[in-house]
Short mmCIF file of C-alpha atoms in Angstrom, two decimals:
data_model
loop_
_atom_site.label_atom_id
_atom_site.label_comp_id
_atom_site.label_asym_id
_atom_site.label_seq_id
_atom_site.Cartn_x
_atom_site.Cartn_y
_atom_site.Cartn_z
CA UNK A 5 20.29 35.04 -29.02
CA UNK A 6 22.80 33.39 -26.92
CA UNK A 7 23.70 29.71 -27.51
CA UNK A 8 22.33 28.11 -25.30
CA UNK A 9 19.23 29.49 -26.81
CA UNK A 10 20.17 28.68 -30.01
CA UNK A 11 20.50 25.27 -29.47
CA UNK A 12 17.79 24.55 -27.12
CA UNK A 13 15.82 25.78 -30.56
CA UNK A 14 17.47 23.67 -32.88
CA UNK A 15 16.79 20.99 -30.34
CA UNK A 16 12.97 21.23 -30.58
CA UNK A 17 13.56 22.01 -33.98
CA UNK A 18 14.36 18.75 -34.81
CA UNK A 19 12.08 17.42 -31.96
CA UNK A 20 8.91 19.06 -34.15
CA UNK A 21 10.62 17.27 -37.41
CA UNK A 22 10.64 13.71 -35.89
CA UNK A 23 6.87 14.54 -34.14
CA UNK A 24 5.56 15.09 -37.42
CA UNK A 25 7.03 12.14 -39.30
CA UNK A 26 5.56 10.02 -35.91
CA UNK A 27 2.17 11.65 -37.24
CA UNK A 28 2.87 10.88 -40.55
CA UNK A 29 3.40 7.24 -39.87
CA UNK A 30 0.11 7.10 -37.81
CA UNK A 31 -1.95 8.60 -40.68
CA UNK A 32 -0.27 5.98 -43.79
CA UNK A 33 -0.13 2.90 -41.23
CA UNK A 34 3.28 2.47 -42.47
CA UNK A 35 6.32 3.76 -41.38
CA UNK A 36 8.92 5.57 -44.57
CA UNK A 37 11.91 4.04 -44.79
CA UNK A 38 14.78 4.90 -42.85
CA UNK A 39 16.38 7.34 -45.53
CA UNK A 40 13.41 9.61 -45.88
CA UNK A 41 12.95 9.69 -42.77
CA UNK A 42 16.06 11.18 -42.12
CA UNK A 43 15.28 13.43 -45.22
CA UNK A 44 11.84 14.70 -44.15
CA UNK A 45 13.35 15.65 -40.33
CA UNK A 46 15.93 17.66 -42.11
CA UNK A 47 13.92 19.52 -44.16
CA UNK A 48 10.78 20.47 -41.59
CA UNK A 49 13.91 20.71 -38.48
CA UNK A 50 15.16 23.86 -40.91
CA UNK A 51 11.61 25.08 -42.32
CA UNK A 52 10.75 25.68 -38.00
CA UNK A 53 14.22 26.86 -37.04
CA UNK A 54 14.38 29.65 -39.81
CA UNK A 55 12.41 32.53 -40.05
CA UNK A 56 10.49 32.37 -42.96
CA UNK A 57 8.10 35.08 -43.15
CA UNK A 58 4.72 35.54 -43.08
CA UNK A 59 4.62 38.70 -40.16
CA UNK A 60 6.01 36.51 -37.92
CA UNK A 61 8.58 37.85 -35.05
CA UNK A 62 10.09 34.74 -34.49
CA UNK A 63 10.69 31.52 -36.23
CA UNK A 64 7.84 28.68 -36.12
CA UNK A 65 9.97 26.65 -33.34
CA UNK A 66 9.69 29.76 -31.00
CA UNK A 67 6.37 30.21 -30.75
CA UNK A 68 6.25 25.79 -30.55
CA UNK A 69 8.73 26.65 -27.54
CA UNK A 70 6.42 28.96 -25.92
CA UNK A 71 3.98 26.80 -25.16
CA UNK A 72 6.31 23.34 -24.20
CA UNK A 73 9.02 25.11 -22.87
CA UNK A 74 12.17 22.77 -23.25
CA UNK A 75 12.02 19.56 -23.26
CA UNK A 76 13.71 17.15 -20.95
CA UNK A 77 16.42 15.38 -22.41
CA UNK A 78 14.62 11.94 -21.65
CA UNK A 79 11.63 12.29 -24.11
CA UNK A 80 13.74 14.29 -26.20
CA UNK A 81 16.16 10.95 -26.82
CA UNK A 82 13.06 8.61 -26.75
CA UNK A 83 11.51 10.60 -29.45
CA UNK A 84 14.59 10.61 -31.63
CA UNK A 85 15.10 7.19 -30.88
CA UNK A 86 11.57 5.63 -31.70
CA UNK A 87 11.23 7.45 -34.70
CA UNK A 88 14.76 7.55 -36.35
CA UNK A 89 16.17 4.46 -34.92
CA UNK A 90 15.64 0.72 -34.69
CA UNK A 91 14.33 -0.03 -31.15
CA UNK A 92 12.57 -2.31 -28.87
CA UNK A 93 9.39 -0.93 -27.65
CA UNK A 94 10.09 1.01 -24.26
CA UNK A 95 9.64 -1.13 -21.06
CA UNK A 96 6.26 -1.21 -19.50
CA UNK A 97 7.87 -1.21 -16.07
CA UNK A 98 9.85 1.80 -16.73
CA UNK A 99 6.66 3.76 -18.25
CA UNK A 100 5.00 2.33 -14.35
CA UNK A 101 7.93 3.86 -12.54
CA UNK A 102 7.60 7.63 -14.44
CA UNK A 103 3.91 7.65 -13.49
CA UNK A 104 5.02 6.85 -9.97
CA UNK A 105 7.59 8.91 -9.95
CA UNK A 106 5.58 11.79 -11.89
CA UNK A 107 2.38 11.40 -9.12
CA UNK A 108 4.83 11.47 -6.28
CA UNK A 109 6.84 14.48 -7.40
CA UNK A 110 4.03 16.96 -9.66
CA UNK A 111 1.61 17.29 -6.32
CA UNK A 112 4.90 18.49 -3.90
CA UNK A 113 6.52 20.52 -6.60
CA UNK A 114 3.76 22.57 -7.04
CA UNK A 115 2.94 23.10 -2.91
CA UNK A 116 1.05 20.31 -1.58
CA UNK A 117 2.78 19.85 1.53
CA UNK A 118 5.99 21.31 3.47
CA UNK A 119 8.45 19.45 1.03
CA UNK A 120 9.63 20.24 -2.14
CA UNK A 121 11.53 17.58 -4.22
CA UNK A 122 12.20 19.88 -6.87
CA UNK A 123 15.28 20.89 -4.74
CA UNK A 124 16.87 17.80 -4.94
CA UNK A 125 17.81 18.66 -8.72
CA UNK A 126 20.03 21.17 -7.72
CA UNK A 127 23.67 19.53 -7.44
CA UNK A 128 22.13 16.97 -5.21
CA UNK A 129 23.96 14.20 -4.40
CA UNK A 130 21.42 11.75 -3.48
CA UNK A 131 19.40 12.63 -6.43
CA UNK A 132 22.00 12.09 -9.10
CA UNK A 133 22.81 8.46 -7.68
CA UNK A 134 19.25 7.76 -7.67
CA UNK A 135 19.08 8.67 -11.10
CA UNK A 136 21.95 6.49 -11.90
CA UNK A 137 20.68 3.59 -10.31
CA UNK A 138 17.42 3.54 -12.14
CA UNK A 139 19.92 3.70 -15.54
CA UNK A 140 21.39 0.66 -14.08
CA UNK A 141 18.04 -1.09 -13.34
CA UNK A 142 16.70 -0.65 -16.87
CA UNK A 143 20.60 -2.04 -17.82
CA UNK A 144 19.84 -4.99 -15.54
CA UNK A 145 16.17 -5.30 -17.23
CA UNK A 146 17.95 -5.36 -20.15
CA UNK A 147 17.18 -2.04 -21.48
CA UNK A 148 20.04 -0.93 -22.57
CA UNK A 149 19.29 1.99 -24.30
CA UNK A 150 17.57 3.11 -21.39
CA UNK A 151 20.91 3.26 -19.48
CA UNK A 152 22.38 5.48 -22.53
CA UNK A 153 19.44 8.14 -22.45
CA UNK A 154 20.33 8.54 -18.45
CA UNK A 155 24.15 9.02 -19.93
CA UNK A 156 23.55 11.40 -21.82
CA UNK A 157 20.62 13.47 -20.06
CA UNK A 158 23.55 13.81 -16.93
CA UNK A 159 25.77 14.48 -18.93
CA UNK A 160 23.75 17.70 -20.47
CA UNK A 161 23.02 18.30 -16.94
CA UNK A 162 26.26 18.25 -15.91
CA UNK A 163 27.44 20.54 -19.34
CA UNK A 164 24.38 23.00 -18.59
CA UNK A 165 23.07 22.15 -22.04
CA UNK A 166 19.74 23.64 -21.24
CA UNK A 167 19.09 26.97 -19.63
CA UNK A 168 17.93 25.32 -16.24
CA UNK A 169 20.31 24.20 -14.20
CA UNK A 170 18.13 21.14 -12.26
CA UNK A 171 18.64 17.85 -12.92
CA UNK A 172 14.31 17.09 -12.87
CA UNK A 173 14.23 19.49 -15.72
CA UNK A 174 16.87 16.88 -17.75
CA UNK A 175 14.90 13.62 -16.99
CA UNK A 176 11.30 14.44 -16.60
CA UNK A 177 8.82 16.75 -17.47
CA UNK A 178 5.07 16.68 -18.04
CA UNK A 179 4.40 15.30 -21.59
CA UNK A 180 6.79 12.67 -20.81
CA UNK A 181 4.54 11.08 -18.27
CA UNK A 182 1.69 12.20 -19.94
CA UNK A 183 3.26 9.81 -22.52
CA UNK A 184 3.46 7.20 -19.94
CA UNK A 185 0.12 7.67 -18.53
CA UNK A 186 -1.52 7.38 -22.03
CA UNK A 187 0.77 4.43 -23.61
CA UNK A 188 0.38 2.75 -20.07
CA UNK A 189 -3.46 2.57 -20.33
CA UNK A 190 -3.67 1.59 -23.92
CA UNK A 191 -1.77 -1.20 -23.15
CA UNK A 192 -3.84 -2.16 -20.73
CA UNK A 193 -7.02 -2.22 -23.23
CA UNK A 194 -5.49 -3.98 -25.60
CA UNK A 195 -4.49 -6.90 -23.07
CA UNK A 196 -8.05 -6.61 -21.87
CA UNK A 197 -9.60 -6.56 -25.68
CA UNK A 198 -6.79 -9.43 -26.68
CA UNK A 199 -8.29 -11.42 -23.66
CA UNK A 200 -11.82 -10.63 -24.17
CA UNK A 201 -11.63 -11.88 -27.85
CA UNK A 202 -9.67 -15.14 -27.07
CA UNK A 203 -12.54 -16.14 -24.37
CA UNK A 204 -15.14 -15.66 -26.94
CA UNK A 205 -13.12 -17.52 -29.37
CA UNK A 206 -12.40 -20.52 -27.19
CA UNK A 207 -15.93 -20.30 -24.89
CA UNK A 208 -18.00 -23.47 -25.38
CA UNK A 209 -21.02 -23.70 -27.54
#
């Protein structure tokens, strides 16, 4: 196992750890505190990195790995980030610009039509400033941890911290818009449900 293998697996390692506490909070309606959290990640990050067993060839996180492939450095940050760290709540209008972005880009990557942005990600120029201009809009929005997970997701691309050496692989892939997609709608019920229930409150009669 090379190393970039290795720590593309003790990436998702930890990424399964901090999943699972996410879970965990969902299920208790309360969120552990800040120590165990860290505790709990530790524990199930090494428990799917190591082999432990049970007639398996490789250890839990592989077989995880199989079926997501990496992840990009983007939802791999904003994973970390929500669970283990204080944060604001991502920005709607940065969850509105994936989707766009993720609509635009899926349908041509994959053959629809004589252009293939997936090329771009390949020591592109253009590409890279575009990506570091949307960093700088969700600095101006006043995101500012937004403009670190850009940082740091160029500057894996730039240290080939991943096997893949295209940028899209570092900044998007398809369970982060998925994410988008899914947080983006709920939203929208809830405004609509929040709405609904102050016009009954407030109707006459």
């Amino acid at each position: 196992m090379n190393w970039m293998q290795t720590l593309a697996l003790i990436e998702l390692s930890i990424t399964c750890g901090v999943v699972i506490v996410w879970f965990i909070h969902l299920i208790i309606s309360k969120a552990l505190p800040m120590p165990v959290r860290w505790i709990v990640v530790l524990i199930l990050a090494n428990v799917f990195f190591w082999p432990i067993g049970l007639s398996l060839e490789l250890p839990l996180v592989g077989y995880v790995r199989g079926v997501t492939g990496d992840l990009s450095v983007v939802l791999t940050l904003l994973l970390w980030s929500a669970v283990m760290l204080p944060s604001r709540p991502v920005p709607v209008g940065f969850r509105v610009a994936l989707i766009c972005i993720a609509l635009m880009f899926y349908p041509l990557a994959l053959g629809l039509g004589m252009f293939d942005p997936y090329v771009w990600g390949y020591a592109s120029l253009g590409f890279l400033i575009g990506v570091v201009l949307l960093a700088l809009v969700c600095g101006l929005l006043g995101w500012t941890k937004g403009v670190w997970i850009f940082a740091i997701a160029i500057i894996a691309w730039a240290g080939h911290w991943h096997e893949s050496a295209n940028l899209w692989d570092y900044v998007l892939d398809p369970l982060l818009a998925f994410w988008a997609l899914i947080t983006c709608i709920q939203i929208l019920f809830f405004r609509r449900r929040n709405k609904a229930q102050s016009g009954y409150l407030f109707r006459p009669g």
